[in-house]
PDB file of C-alpha atoms in Angstrom:
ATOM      1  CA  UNK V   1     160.308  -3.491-116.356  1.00  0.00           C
ATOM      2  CA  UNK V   2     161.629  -5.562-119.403  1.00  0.00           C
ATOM      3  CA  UNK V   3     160.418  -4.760-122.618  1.00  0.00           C
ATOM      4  CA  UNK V   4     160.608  -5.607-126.370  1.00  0.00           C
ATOM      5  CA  UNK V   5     158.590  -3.272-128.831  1.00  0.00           C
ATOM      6  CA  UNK V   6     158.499  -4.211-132.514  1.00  0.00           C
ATOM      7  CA  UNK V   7     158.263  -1.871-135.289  1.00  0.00           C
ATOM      8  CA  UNK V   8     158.517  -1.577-138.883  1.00  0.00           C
ATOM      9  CA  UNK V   9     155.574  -3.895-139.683  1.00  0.00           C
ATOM     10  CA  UNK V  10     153.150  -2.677-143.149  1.00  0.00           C
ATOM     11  CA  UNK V  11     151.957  -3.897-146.186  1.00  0.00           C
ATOM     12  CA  UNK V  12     154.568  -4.565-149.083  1.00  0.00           C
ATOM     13  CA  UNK V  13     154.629  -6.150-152.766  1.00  0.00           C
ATOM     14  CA  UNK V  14     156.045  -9.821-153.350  1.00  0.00           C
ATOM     15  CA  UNK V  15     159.400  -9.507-153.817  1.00  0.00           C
ATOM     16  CA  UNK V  16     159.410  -6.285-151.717  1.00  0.00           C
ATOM     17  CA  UNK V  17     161.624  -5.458-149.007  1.00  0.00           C
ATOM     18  CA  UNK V  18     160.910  -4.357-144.914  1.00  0.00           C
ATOM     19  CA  UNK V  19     163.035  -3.870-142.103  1.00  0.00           C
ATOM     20  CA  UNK V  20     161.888  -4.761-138.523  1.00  0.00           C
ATOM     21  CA  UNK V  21     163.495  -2.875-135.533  1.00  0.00           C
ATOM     22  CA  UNK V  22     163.132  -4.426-132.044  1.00  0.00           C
ATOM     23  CA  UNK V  23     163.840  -1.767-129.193  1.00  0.00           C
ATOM     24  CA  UNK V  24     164.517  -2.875-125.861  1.00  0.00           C
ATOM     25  CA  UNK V  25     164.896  -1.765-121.786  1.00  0.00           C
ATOM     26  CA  UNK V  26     164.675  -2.819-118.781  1.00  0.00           C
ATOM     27  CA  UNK V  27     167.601  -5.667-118.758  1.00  0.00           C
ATOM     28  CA  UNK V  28     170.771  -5.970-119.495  1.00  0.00           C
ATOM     29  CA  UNK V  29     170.574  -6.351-123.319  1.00  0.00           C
ATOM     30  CA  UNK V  30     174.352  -7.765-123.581  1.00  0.00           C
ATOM     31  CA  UNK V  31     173.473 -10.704-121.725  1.00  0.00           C
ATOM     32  CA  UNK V  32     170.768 -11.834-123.792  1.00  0.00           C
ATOM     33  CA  UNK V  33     169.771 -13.480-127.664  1.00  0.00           C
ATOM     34  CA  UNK V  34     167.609 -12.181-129.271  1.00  0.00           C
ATOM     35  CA  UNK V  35     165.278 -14.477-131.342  1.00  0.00           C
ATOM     36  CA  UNK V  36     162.608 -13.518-133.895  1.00  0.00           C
ATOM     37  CA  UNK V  37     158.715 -15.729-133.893  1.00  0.00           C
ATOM     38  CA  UNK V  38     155.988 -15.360-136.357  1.00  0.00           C
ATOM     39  CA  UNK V  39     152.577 -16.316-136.387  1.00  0.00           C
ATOM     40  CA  UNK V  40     150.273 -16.509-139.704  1.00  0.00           C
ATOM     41  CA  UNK V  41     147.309 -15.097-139.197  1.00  0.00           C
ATOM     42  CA  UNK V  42     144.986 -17.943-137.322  1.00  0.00           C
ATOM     43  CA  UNK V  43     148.459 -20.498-137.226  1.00  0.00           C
ATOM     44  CA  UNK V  44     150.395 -21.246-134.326  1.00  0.00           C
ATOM     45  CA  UNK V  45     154.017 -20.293-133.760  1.00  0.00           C
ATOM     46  CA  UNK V  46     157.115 -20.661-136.004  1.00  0.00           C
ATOM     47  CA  UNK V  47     160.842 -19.627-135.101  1.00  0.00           C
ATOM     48  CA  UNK V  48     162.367 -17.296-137.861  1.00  0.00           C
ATOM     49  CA  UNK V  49     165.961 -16.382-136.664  1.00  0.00           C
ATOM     50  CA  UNK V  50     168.079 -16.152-133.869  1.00  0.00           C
ATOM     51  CA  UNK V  51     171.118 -13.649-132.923  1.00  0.00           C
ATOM     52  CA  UNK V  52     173.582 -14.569-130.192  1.00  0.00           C
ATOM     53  CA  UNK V  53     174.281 -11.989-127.236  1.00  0.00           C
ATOM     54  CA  UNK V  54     177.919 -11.063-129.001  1.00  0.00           C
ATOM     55  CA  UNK V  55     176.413 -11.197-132.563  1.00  0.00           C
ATOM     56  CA  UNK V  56     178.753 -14.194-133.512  1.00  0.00           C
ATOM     57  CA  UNK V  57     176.281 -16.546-133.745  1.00  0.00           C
ATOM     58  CA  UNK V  58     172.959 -15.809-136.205  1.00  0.00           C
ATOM     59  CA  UNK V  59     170.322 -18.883-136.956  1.00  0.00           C
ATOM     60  CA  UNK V  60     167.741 -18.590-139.614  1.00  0.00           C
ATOM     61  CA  UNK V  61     164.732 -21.154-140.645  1.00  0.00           C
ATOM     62  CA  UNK V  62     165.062 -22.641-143.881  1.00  0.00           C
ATOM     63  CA  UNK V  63     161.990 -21.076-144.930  1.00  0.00           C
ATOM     64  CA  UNK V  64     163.746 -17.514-144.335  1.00  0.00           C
ATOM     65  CA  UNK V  65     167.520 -18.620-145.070  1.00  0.00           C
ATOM     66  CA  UNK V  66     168.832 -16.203-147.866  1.00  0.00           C
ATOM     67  CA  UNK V  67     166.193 -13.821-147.668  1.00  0.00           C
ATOM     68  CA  UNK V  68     166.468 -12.471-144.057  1.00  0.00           C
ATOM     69  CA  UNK V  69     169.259 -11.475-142.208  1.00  0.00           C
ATOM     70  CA  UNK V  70     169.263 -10.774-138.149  1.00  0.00           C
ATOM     71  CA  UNK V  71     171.743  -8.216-137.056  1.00  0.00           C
ATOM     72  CA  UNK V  72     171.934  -6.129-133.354  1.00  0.00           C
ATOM     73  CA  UNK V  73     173.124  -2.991-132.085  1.00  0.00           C
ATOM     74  CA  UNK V  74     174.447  -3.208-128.356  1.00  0.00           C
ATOM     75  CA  UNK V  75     174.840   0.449-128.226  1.00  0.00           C
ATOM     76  CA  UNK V  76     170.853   0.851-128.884  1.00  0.00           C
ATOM     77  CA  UNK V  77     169.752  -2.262-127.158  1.00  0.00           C
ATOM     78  CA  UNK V  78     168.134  -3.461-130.536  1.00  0.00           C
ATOM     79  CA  UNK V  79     167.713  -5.866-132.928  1.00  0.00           C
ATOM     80  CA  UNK V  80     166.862  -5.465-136.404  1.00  0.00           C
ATOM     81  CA  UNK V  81     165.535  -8.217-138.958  1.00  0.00           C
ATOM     82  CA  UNK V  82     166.101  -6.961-142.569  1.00  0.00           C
ATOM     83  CA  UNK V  83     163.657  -8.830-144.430  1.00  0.00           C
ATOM     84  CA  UNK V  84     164.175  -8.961-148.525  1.00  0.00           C
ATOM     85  CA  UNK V  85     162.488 -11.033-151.524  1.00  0.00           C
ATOM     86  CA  UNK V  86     159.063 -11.029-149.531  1.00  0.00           C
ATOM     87  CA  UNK V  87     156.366 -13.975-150.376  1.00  0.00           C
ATOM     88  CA  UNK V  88     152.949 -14.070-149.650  1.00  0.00           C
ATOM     89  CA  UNK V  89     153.297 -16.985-146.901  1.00  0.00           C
ATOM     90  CA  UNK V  90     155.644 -14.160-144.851  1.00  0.00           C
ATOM     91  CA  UNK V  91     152.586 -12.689-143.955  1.00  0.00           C
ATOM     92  CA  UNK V  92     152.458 -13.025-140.242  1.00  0.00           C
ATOM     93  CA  UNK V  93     153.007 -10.937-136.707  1.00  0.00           C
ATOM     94  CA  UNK V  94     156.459 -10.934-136.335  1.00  0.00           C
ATOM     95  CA  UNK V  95     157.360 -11.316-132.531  1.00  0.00           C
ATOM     96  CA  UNK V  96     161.018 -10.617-130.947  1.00  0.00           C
ATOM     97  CA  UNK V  97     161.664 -12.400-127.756  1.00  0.00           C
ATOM     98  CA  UNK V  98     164.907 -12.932-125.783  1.00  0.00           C
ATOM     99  CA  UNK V  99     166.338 -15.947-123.980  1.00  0.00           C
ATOM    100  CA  UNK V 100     169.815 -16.155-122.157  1.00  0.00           C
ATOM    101  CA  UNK V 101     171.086 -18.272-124.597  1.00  0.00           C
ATOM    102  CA  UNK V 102     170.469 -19.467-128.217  1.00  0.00           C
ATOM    103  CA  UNK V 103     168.137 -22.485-128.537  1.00  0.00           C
ATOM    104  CA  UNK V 104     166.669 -21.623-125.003  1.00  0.00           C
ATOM    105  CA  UNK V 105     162.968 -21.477-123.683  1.00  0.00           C
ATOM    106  CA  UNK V 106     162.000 -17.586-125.189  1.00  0.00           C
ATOM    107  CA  UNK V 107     161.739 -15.373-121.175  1.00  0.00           C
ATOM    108  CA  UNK V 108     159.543 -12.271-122.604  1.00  0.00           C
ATOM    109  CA  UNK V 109     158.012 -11.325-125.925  1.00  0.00           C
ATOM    110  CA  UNK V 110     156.985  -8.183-127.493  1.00  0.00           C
ATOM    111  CA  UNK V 111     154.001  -6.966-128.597  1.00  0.00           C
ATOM    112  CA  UNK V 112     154.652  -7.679-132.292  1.00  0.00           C
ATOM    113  CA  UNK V 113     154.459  -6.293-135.398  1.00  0.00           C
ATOM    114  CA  UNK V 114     152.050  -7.287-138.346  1.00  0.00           C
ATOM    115  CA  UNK V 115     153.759  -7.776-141.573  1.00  0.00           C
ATOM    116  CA  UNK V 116     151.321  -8.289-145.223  1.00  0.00           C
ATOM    117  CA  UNK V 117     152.979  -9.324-148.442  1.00  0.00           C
ATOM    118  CA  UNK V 118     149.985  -8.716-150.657  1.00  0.00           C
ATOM    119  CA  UNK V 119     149.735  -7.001-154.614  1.00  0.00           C
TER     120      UNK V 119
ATOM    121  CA  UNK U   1     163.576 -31.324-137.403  1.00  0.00           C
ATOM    122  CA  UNK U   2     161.822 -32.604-133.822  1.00  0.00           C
ATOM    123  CA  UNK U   3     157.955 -32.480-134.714  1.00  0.00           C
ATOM    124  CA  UNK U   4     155.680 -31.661-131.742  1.00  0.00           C
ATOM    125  CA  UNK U   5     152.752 -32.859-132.234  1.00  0.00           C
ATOM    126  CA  UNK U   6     149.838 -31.118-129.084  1.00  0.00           C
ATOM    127  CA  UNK U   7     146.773 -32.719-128.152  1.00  0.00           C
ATOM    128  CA  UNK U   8     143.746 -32.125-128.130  1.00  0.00           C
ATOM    129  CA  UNK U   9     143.563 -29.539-130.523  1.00  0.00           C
ATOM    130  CA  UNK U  10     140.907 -27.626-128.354  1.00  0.00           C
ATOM    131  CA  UNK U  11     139.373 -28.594-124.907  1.00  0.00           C
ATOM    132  CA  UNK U  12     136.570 -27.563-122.901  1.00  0.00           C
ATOM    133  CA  UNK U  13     136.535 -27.336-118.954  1.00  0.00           C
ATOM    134  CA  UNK U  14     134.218 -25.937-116.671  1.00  0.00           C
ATOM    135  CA  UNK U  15     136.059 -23.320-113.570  1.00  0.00           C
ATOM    136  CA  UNK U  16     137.790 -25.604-110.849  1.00  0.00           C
ATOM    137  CA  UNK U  17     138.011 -28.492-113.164  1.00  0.00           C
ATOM    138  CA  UNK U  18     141.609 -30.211-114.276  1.00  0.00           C
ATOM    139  CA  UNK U  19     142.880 -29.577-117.646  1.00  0.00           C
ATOM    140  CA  UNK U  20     145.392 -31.321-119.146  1.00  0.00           C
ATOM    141  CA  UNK U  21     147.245 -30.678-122.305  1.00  0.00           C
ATOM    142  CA  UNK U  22     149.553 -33.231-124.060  1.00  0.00           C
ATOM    143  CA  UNK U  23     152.837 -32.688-125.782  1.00  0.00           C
ATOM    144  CA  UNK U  24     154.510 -35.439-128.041  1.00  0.00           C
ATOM    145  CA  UNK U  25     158.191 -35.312-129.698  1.00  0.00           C
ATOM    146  CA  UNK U  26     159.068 -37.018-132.532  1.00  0.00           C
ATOM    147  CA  UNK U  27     162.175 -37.722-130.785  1.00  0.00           C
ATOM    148  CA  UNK U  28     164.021 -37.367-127.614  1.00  0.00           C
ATOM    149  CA  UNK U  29     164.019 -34.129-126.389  1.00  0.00           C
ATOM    150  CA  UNK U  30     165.616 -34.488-122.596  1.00  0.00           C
ATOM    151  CA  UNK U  31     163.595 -32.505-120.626  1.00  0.00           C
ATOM    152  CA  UNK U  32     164.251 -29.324-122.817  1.00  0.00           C
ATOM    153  CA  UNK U  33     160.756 -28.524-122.934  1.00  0.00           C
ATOM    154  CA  UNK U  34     158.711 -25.018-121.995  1.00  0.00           C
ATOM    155  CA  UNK U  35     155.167 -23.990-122.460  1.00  0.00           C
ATOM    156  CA  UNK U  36     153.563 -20.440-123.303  1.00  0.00           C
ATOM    157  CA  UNK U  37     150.475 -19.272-123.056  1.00  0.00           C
ATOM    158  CA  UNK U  38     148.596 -17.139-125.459  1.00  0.00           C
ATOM    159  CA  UNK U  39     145.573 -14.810-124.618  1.00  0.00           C
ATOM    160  CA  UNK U  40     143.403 -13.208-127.884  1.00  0.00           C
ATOM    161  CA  UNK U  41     144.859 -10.099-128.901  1.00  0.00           C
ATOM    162  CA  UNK U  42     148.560 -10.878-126.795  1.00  0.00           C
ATOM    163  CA  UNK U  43     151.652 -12.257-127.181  1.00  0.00           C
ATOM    164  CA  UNK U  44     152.711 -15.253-126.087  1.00  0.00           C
ATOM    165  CA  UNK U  45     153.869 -15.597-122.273  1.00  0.00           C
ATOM    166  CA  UNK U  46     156.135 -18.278-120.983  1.00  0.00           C
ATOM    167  CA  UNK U  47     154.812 -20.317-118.124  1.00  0.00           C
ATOM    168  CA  UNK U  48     156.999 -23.497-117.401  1.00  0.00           C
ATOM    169  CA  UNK U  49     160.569 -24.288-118.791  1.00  0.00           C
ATOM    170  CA  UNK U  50     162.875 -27.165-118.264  1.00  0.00           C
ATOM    171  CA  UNK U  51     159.273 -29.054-118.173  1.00  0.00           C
ATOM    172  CA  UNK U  52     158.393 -28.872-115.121  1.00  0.00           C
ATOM    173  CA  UNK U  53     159.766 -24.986-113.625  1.00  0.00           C
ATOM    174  CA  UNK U  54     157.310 -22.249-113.381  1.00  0.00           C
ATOM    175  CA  UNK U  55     158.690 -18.998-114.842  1.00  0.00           C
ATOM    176  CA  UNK U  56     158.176 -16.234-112.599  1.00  0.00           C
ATOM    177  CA  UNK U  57     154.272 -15.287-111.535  1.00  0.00           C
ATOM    178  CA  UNK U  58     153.037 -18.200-112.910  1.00  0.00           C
ATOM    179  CA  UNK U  59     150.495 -19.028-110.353  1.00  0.00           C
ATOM    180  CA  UNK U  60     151.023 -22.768-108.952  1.00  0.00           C
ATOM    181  CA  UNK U  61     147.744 -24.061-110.806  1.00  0.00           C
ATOM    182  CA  UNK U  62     150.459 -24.803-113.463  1.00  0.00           C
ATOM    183  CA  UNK U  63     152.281 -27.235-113.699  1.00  0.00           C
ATOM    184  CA  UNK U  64     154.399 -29.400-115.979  1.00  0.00           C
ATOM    185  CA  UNK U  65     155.574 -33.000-116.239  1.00  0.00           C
ATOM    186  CA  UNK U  66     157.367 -35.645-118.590  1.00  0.00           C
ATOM    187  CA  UNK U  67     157.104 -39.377-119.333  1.00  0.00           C
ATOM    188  CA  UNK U  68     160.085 -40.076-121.844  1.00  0.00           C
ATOM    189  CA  UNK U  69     158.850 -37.929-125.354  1.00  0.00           C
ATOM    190  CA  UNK U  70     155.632 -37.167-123.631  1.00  0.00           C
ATOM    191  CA  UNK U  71     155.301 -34.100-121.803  1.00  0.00           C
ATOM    192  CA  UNK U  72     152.048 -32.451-119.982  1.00  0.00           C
ATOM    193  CA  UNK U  73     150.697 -29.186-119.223  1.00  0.00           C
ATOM    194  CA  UNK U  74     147.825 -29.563-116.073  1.00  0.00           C
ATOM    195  CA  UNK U  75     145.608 -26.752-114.850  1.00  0.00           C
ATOM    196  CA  UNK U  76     144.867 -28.102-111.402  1.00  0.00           C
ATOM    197  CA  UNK U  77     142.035 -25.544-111.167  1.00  0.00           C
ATOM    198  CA  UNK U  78     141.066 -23.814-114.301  1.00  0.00           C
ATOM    199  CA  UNK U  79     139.837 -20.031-113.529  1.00  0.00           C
ATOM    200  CA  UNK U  80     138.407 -18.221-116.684  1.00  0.00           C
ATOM    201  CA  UNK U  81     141.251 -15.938-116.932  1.00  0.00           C
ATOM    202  CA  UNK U  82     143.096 -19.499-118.467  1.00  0.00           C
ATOM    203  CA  UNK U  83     141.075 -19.346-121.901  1.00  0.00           C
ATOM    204  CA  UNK U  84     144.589 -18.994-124.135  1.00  0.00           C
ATOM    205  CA  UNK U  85     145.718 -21.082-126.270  1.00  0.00           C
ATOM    206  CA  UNK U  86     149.044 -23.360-125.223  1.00  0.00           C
ATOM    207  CA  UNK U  87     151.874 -23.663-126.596  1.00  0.00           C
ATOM    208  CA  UNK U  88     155.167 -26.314-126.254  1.00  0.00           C
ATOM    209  CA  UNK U  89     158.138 -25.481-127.486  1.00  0.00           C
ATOM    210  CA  UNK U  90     161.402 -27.581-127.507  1.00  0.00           C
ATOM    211  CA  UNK U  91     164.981 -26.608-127.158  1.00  0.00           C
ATOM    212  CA  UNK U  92     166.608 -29.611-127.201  1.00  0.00           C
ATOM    213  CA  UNK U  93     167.568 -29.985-131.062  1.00  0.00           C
ATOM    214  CA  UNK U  94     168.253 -26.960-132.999  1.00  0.00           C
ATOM    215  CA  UNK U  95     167.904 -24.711-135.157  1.00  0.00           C
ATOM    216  CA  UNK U  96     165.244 -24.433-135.682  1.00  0.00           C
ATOM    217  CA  UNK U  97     163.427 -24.788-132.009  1.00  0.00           C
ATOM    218  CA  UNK U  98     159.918 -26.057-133.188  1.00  0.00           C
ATOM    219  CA  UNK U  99     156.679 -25.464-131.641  1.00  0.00           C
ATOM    220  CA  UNK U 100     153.630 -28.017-131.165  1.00  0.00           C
ATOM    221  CA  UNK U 101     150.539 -26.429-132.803  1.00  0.00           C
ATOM    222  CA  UNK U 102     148.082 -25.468-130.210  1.00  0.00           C
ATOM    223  CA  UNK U 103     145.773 -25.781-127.677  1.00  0.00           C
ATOM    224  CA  UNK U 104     143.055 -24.166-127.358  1.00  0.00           C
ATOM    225  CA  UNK U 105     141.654 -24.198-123.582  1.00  0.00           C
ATOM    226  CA  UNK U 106     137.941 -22.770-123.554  1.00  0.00           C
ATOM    227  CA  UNK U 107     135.926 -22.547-120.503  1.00  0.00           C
ATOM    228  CA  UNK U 108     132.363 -23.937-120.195  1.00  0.00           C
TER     229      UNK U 108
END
């Protein structure tokens, strides 16, 4: 059964730092991107960043740029998204989901993980 | 950035009625197009890609279509387990892949 289980969600300071872990099973993890979605509380959907299969390729929304970076560890099957100089609007489930390929329709998603940036 | 703009924002159908749910692009998008459904309380789950292909288990009361940047979602037969919101998503032009903002499909 393919999986994706978020973790590392909680509530942080503006300007605070979090780093989200993405564990996976159940496919082959080398043949996949990984891609990160986020959804304000009561909004719809909005890509955050994407990390090719290799790791050569990483995408990030211009909202994000600078602040996050995406990075993966084949060896664990995961993905991480180290998230740094937190704002308010971050606030959001954080989703990881994989396709085959970067830029691709998103196959299966995770469960999430719920992210505050709150004083 | 290719805007998606959904429509209607929410409908309402009674069970074994059509539902259809529309999808415009601010551009051309080919037919790089997929859909997801979301229940309250899950994540999203993909149901059609490449417009018109059902992802696996999608039952065949889904379906998808495309007239040049216009793109549908039809419930031939809703059944009250399809109360979700819906989702379209392109994949044409990116980064970023952009989303359409949501349907909301509510059952009389």
């Amino acid at each position: 059964e393919v999986q994706l289980v978020e973790s590392g969600g909680g509530l942080v300071k503006p300007g605070g730092s979090l780093r989200l872990s993405c564990a996976t099973s159940g496919f082959t993890f080398t043949s996949y991107s990984i891609s990160w979605v986020r959804q304000a509380p009561g909004k719809g959907l909005e890509w955050v960043s994407s990390i090719s299969s290799s790791s050569t390729y990483m995408y990030y929304a211009d909202s994000v740029k600078g602040r996050f970076t995406v990075s993966r560890d084949n060896a664990e099957n995961s993905v991480y998204m180290e998230m740094n100089g937190l704002r308010a609007e971050d606030t959001a489930v954080y989703y990881c989901a994989r396709a085959l390929r970067v830029g691709s329709w998103l196959e299966s998603w995770g469960q999430g993980t719920l992210v505050t940036v709150s004083s | 950035e290719i805007v998606m703009t959904q429509s209607p924002a929410t409908l309402s159908v009674s069970p074994g009625e059509r539902a259809n749910i529309s999808c415009r692009a601010s551009q051309s998008v080919g037919s790089n197009l997929a859909w997801y459904q979301q229940k309250p309380g899950q994540s999203p789950r993909l149901l059609i890609y490449a417009t018109s292909t059902r992802a696996t288990g999608v039952p065949a009361r889904f379906s998808g279509s495309r007239s040049g940047t216009e793109f549908t979602l039809t419930i031939s037969s809703l059944q009250t387990e399809d109360s979700a919101v819906y989702y379209c998503q392109q994949y044409y032009d990116w980064p970023p892949v952009t989303f359409g903002g949501g349907t909301r499909a509510d059952i009389k």
